[in-house]
mmCIF file of C-alpha atoms and ligand atoms in Angstrom:
data_model
loop_
_atom_site.group_PDB
_atom_site.id
_atom_site.type_symbol
_atom_site.label_atom_id
_atom_site.label_comp_id
_atom_site.label_asym_id
_atom_site.label_seq_id
_atom_site.Cartn_x
_atom_site.Cartn_y
_atom_site.Cartn_z
ATOM 1 C CA UNK L 10 81.912 200.821 162.798
ATOM 2 C CA UNK L 11 79.007 202.353 160.839
ATOM 3 C CA UNK L 12 78.337 201.942 157.125
ATOM 4 C CA UNK L 13 75.718 204.428 155.944
ATOM 5 C CA UNK L 14 74.352 204.549 152.395
ATOM 6 C CA UNK L 15 73.467 208.040 151.211
ATOM 7 C CA UNK L 16 71.048 207.512 148.351
ATOM 8 C CA UNK L 17 70.837 211.230 147.477
ATOM 9 C CA UNK L 18 67.884 211.874 145.108
ATOM 10 C CA UNK L 19 67.562 208.239 144.006
ATOM 11 C CA UNK L 20 64.931 205.571 144.782
ATOM 12 C CA UNK L 21 61.305 206.469 145.293
ATOM 13 C CA UNK L 22 59.067 204.307 147.501
ATOM 14 C CA UNK L 23 58.728 201.366 145.063
ATOM 15 C CA UNK L 24 62.484 200.987 144.490
ATOM 16 C CA UNK L 25 63.077 201.493 148.201
ATOM 17 C CA UNK L 26 60.745 198.614 148.991
ATOM 18 C CA UNK L 27 62.622 196.311 146.601
ATOM 19 C CA UNK L 28 66.061 197.365 147.819
ATOM 20 C CA UNK L 29 65.249 197.070 151.519
ATOM 21 C CA UNK L 30 63.453 193.760 150.980
ATOM 22 C CA UNK L 31 66.636 192.353 149.439
ATOM 23 C CA UNK L 32 68.930 194.002 151.981
ATOM 24 C CA UNK L 33 67.141 192.690 155.060
ATOM 25 C CA UNK L 34 67.763 189.099 154.003
ATOM 26 C CA UNK L 35 71.456 189.673 153.477
ATOM 27 C CA UNK L 36 72.552 191.714 156.490
ATOM 28 C CA UNK L 37 72.455 189.852 159.768
ATOM 29 C CA UNK L 38 73.181 191.317 163.178
ATOM 30 C CA UNK L 39 76.891 191.878 163.577
ATOM 31 C CA UNK L 40 79.665 194.127 164.732
ATOM 32 C CA UNK L 41 78.946 196.610 161.956
ATOM 33 C CA UNK L 42 76.096 199.054 162.204
ATOM 34 C CA UNK L 43 74.305 199.599 158.905
ATOM 35 C CA UNK L 44 72.106 202.530 157.885
ATOM 36 C CA UNK L 45 70.348 203.623 154.718
ATOM 37 C CA UNK L 46 69.500 207.265 154.002
ATOM 38 C CA UNK L 47 66.688 207.433 151.413
ATOM 39 C CA UNK L 48 64.976 210.579 150.136
ATOM 40 C CA UNK L 49 62.386 211.826 152.674
ATOM 41 C CA UNK L 50 59.411 210.461 150.719
ATOM 42 C CA UNK L 51 60.884 206.945 150.898
ATOM 43 C CA UNK L 52 61.719 206.982 154.615
ATOM 44 C CA UNK L 53 58.406 205.412 155.755
ATOM 45 C CA UNK L 54 58.718 202.547 153.254
ATOM 46 C CA UNK L 55 62.319 201.877 154.342
ATOM 47 C CA UNK L 56 61.315 201.940 158.013
ATOM 48 C CA UNK L 57 58.529 199.442 157.322
ATOM 49 C CA UNK L 58 60.638 197.151 155.153
ATOM 50 C CA UNK L 59 63.496 197.096 157.683
ATOM 51 C CA UNK L 60 61.330 196.668 160.794
ATOM 52 C CA UNK L 61 62.725 194.076 163.217
ATOM 53 C CA UNK L 62 66.226 194.359 161.743
ATOM 54 C CA UNK L 63 69.248 196.231 163.085
ATOM 55 C CA UNK L 64 69.421 198.360 159.921
ATOM 56 C CA UNK L 65 68.678 202.001 160.704
ATOM 57 C CA UNK L 66 66.968 204.524 158.459
ATOM 58 C CA UNK L 67 68.252 208.093 158.313
ATOM 59 C CA UNK L 68 66.907 211.099 156.412
ATOM 60 C CA UNK L 69 69.209 213.323 154.345
ATOM 61 C CA UNK L 70 68.301 216.674 155.864
ATOM 62 C CA UNK L 71 66.281 218.089 158.748
ATOM 63 C CA UNK L 72 65.108 221.594 159.671
ATOM 64 C CA UNK L 73 65.959 223.459 162.885
ATOM 65 C CA UNK L 74 62.418 224.610 163.718
ATOM 66 C CA UNK L 75 59.772 222.480 165.388
ATOM 67 C CA UNK L 76 57.263 223.588 162.749
ATOM 68 C CA UNK L 77 56.448 226.751 160.847
ATOM 69 C CA UNK L 78 56.394 228.558 157.518
ATOM 70 C CA UNK L 79 59.393 226.803 155.950
ATOM 71 C CA UNK L 80 58.121 225.541 152.612
ATOM 72 C CA UNK L 81 59.835 222.381 151.449
ATOM 73 C CA UNK L 82 61.449 221.513 154.784
ATOM 74 C CA UNK L 83 60.867 218.622 157.195
ATOM 75 C CA UNK L 84 61.196 218.821 160.980
ATOM 76 C CA UNK L 85 63.044 216.485 163.337
ATOM 77 C CA UNK L 86 59.880 215.472 165.156
ATOM 78 C CA UNK L 87 58.219 214.599 161.834
ATOM 79 C CA UNK L 88 61.152 212.335 160.996
ATOM 80 C CA UNK L 89 61.046 210.788 164.460
ATOM 81 C CA UNK L 90 57.314 210.168 164.020
ATOM 82 C CA UNK L 91 58.074 208.263 160.789
ATOM 83 C CA UNK L 92 60.526 206.062 162.661
ATOM 84 C CA UNK L 93 63.738 207.529 161.261
ATOM 85 C CA UNK L 94 66.703 206.987 163.560
ATOM 86 C CA UNK L 95 68.501 210.127 162.468
ATOM 87 C CA UNK L 96 69.511 212.395 159.630
ATOM 88 C CA UNK L 97 72.488 213.440 157.595
ATOM 89 C CA UNK L 98 73.164 217.166 158.037
ATOM 90 C CA UNK L 99 75.375 219.550 156.061
ATOM 91 C CA UNK L 100 76.210 217.285 153.143
ATOM 92 C CA UNK L 101 78.482 219.115 150.701
ATOM 93 C CA UNK L 102 75.759 219.061 148.040
ATOM 94 C CA UNK L 103 73.538 220.987 150.443
ATOM 95 C CA UNK L 104 76.370 223.405 151.205
ATOM 96 C CA UNK L 105 77.139 223.788 147.474
ATOM 97 C CA UNK L 106 73.657 224.012 145.935
ATOM 98 C CA UNK L 107 71.317 225.020 148.755
ATOM 99 C CA UNK L 108 73.240 227.653 150.678
ATOM 100 C CA UNK L 109 73.908 225.521 153.754
ATOM 101 C CA UNK L 110 76.418 227.190 156.083
ATOM 102 C CA UNK L 111 78.244 226.134 159.244
ATOM 103 C CA UNK L 112 75.645 228.128 161.167
ATOM 104 C CA UNK L 113 72.624 226.373 159.643
ATOM 105 C CA UNK L 114 74.371 222.994 159.920
ATOM 106 C CA UNK L 115 74.828 223.693 163.640
ATOM 107 C CA UNK L 116 71.189 224.708 164.095
ATOM 108 C CA UNK L 117 69.868 221.659 162.252
ATOM 109 C CA UNK L 118 72.157 219.407 164.304
ATOM 110 C CA UNK L 119 71.068 220.916 167.632
ATOM 111 C CA UNK L 120 67.386 220.424 166.907
ATOM 112 C CA UNK L 121 67.778 216.896 165.564
ATOM 113 C CA UNK L 122 69.764 215.809 168.635
ATOM 114 C CA UNK L 123 67.273 217.519 170.967
ATOM 115 C CA UNK L 124 64.492 215.554 169.268
ATOM 116 C CA UNK L 125 66.256 212.282 170.004
ATOM 117 C CA UNK L 126 67.556 211.699 166.480
ATOM 118 C CA UNK L 127 71.105 210.739 165.618
ATOM 119 C CA UNK L 128 73.063 213.002 163.258
ATOM 120 C CA UNK L 129 75.730 212.359 160.650
ATOM 121 C CA UNK L 130 77.209 215.830 160.161
ATOM 122 C CA UNK L 131 79.348 216.235 157.045
ATOM 123 C CA UNK L 132 82.508 218.288 156.706
ATOM 124 C CA UNK L 133 85.216 218.477 154.074
ATOM 125 C CA UNK L 134 87.350 220.726 151.910
ATOM 126 C CA UNK L 135 87.026 221.529 148.203
ATOM 127 C CA UNK L 136 89.764 220.760 145.710
ATOM 128 C CA UNK L 137 90.715 224.430 145.536
ATOM 129 C CA UNK L 138 90.969 224.617 149.337
ATOM 130 C CA UNK L 139 93.180 221.520 149.460
ATOM 131 C CA UNK L 140 95.419 222.858 146.694
ATOM 132 C CA UNK L 141 95.831 226.158 148.485
ATOM 133 C CA UNK L 142 96.699 224.274 151.696
ATOM 134 C CA UNK L 143 93.594 225.385 153.529
ATOM 135 C CA UNK L 144 92.305 221.907 154.406
ATOM 136 C CA UNK L 145 93.026 222.172 158.116
ATOM 137 C CA UNK L 146 91.668 225.689 158.344
ATOM 138 C CA UNK L 147 88.413 224.694 156.636
ATOM 139 C CA UNK L 148 88.021 221.555 158.756
ATOM 140 C CA UNK L 149 88.778 223.498 161.915
ATOM 141 C CA UNK L 150 86.062 226.071 161.185
ATOM 142 C CA UNK L 151 83.473 223.432 160.246
ATOM 143 C CA UNK L 152 84.189 221.071 163.133
ATOM 144 C CA UNK L 153 84.624 223.757 165.814
ATOM 145 C CA UNK L 154 81.296 225.213 164.814
ATOM 146 C CA UNK L 155 79.665 221.799 165.361
ATOM 147 C CA UNK L 156 81.500 221.237 168.634
ATOM 148 C CA UNK L 157 80.490 224.681 169.881
ATOM 149 C CA UNK L 158 76.857 223.918 168.988
ATOM 150 C CA UNK L 159 76.524 220.450 170.538
ATOM 151 C CA UNK L 160 79.832 219.240 172.036
ATOM 152 C CA UNK L 161 80.881 215.570 171.978
ATOM 153 C CA UNK L 162 77.282 214.384 171.818
ATOM 154 C CA UNK L 163 76.836 210.617 171.969
ATOM 155 C CA UNK L 164 74.318 210.623 169.104
ATOM 156 C CA UNK L 165 76.590 212.679 166.827
ATOM 157 C CA UNK L 166 78.792 211.194 164.104
ATOM 158 C CA UNK L 167 81.004 213.316 161.831
ATOM 159 C CA UNK L 168 81.572 212.341 158.201
ATOM 160 C CA UNK L 169 84.760 213.605 156.585
ATOM 161 C CA UNK L 170 83.982 213.906 152.890
ATOM 162 C CA UNK L 171 86.553 215.734 150.791
ATOM 163 C CA UNK L 172 84.357 217.478 148.205
ATOM 164 C CA UNK L 173 86.760 216.599 145.382
ATOM 165 C CA UNK L 174 86.293 212.894 146.132
ATOM 166 C CA UNK L 175 82.477 212.847 146.089
ATOM 167 C CA UNK L 176 81.043 211.134 143.028
ATOM 168 C CA UNK L 177 84.302 211.644 141.143
ATOM 169 C CA UNK L 178 85.933 208.251 141.510
ATOM 170 C CA UNK L 179 88.867 210.033 143.204
ATOM 171 C CA UNK L 180 89.395 208.840 146.759
ATOM 172 C CA UNK L 181 91.579 210.369 149.412
ATOM 173 C CA UNK L 182 94.691 208.261 149.874
ATOM 174 C CA UNK L 183 94.769 206.374 153.164
ATOM 175 C CA UNK L 184 97.403 208.894 154.342
ATOM 176 C CA UNK L 185 95.223 211.883 153.455
ATOM 177 C CA UNK L 186 92.177 210.310 155.100
ATOM 178 C CA UNK L 187 94.032 209.330 158.264
ATOM 179 C CA UNK L 188 95.592 212.783 158.555
ATOM 180 C CA UNK L 189 92.219 214.534 158.215
ATOM 181 C CA UNK L 190 90.470 212.141 160.606
ATOM 182 C CA UNK L 191 93.166 212.526 163.262
ATOM 183 C CA UNK L 192 92.926 216.290 162.877
ATOM 184 C CA UNK L 193 89.140 216.213 163.321
ATOM 185 C CA UNK L 194 89.453 213.849 166.297
ATOM 186 C CA UNK L 195 91.702 216.441 167.950
ATOM 187 C CA UNK L 196 88.747 218.845 167.910
ATOM 188 C CA UNK L 197 85.750 216.607 168.591
ATOM 189 C CA UNK L 198 85.588 213.173 170.194
ATOM 190 C CA UNK L 199 82.854 211.374 168.231
ATOM 191 C CA UNK L 200 82.961 208.590 165.606
ATOM 192 C CA UNK L 201 84.274 209.800 162.234
ATOM 193 C CA UNK L 202 83.169 208.265 158.919
ATOM 194 C CA UNK L 203 85.062 208.650 155.657
ATOM 195 C CA UNK L 204 83.069 209.496 152.521
ATOM 196 C CA UNK L 205 83.960 210.115 148.898
ATOM 197 C CA UNK L 206 83.955 207.389 146.207
ATOM 198 C CA UNK L 207 84.110 204.519 148.695
ATOM 199 C CA UNK L 208 83.733 201.302 146.682
ATOM 200 C CA UNK L 209 84.085 197.607 147.495
ATOM 201 C CA UNK L 210 87.618 197.619 146.051
ATOM 202 C CA UNK L 211 89.004 200.543 148.058
ATOM 203 C CA UNK L 212 87.016 200.174 151.280
ATOM 204 C CA UNK L 213 89.390 197.891 153.118
ATOM 205 C CA UNK L 214 92.391 200.216 153.078
ATOM 206 C CA UNK L 215 90.236 203.129 154.292
ATOM 207 C CA UNK L 216 88.246 201.262 156.941
ATOM 208 C CA UNK L 217 91.411 199.773 158.430
ATOM 209 C CA UNK L 218 92.792 203.221 159.314
ATOM 210 C CA UNK L 219 92.994 203.877 163.055
ATOM 211 C CA UNK L 220 90.832 207.010 163.033
ATOM 212 C CA UNK L 221 88.245 205.830 160.481
ATOM 213 C CA UNK L 222 85.109 204.540 162.208
ATOM 214 C CA UNK L 223 83.065 203.705 159.127
ATOM 215 C CA UNK L 224 81.955 205.094 155.791
ATOM 216 C CA UNK L 225 79.285 207.311 154.259
ATOM 217 C CA UNK L 226 78.745 205.807 150.827
ATOM 218 C CA UNK L 227 76.936 207.409 147.894
ATOM 219 C CA UNK L 228 77.083 205.713 144.478
ATOM 220 C CA UNK L 229 78.157 202.285 145.741
ATOM 221 C CA UNK L 230 75.234 202.161 148.193
ATOM 222 C CA UNK L 231 72.604 202.173 145.421
ATOM 223 C CA UNK L 232 73.254 198.603 144.377
ATOM 224 C CA UNK L 233 72.433 195.857 146.884
ATOM 225 C CA UNK L 234 75.419 193.681 145.945
ATOM 226 C CA UNK L 235 77.986 196.434 146.281
ATOM 227 C CA UNK L 236 76.430 197.789 149.494
ATOM 228 C CA UNK L 237 76.363 194.316 151.068
ATOM 229 C CA UNK L 238 79.945 193.774 149.950
ATOM 230 C CA UNK L 239 80.979 197.024 151.676
ATOM 231 C CA UNK L 240 79.231 195.956 154.883
ATOM 232 C CA UNK L 241 81.000 192.587 154.739
ATOM 233 C CA UNK L 242 84.363 194.271 154.229
ATOM 234 C CA UNK L 243 83.657 196.473 157.234
ATOM 235 C CA UNK L 244 82.787 193.367 159.257
ATOM 236 C CA UNK L 245 86.101 191.732 158.357
ATOM 237 C CA UNK L 246 88.010 194.909 159.164
ATOM 238 C CA UNK L 247 86.351 195.193 162.571
ATOM 239 C CA UNK L 248 86.909 191.609 163.650
HETATM 240 P P1 PGA I 295 80.047 208.947 146.625
HETATM 241 O O1 PGA I 295 79.199 209.932 147.558
HETATM 242 O O2 PGA I 295 80.319 207.696 147.414
HETATM 243 O O3 PGA I 295 79.157 208.694 145.425
HETATM 244 O O4 PGA I 295 81.306 209.662 146.248
HETATM 245 C C1 PGA I 295 79.475 210.038 148.928
HETATM 246 C C2 PGA I 295 78.538 211.049 149.554
HETATM 247 O O5 PGA I 295 78.217 212.038 148.896
HETATM 248 O O6 PGA I 295 78.095 210.893 150.718
#
């Protein structure tokens, strides 16, 4: 079970220091793996503040080249040098606003894994795609492209995040989540996180599902109390 907090473009270094300082005192070693994913500029502070804990630090994006003329990008080896354990790849906001495609998601994932990082690769359908009954088709294309790029890699995690549930307060029903996770599991055999408006009050029913191996949490990961509460819920669900 992995609970990962995707901070998106929130928390610079000073806020990261405060948050991680508070978090490290409240999360002990346990059955649940915990990760925070700060903006790239805050990764070194998070790594420092969480040193000697089991809490991992992930970036939110990583480039496919070792180095080069790619203004604004960060390479996997640079992240590894900072002490990041891994990176999110292919979040729907990157697909929506920054032209990320299944091909570039695959390339980023390959390089990150080759560099020894872990990867949380995000997939999920839009509201329009779900309404036009294309969910399975979309998931198949996204997940097969990942599988063809890297296979069932032991440092790969997939996050199923229905785009219509991200930041909207709408969550997939447990039935919808279980159905999508089982479908994904039929294509690739790696842990699968659910993401999309996961909050302390809906986490239990989602985390208890047989094919849900954790959560990728946006909004509710920005507050220490709610993030700790989610980790505790995950701990109870696992035991
Ligand atoms: P949310 O975001 O929990 O705020 O819906 C999830 C995500 O984007 O990873």
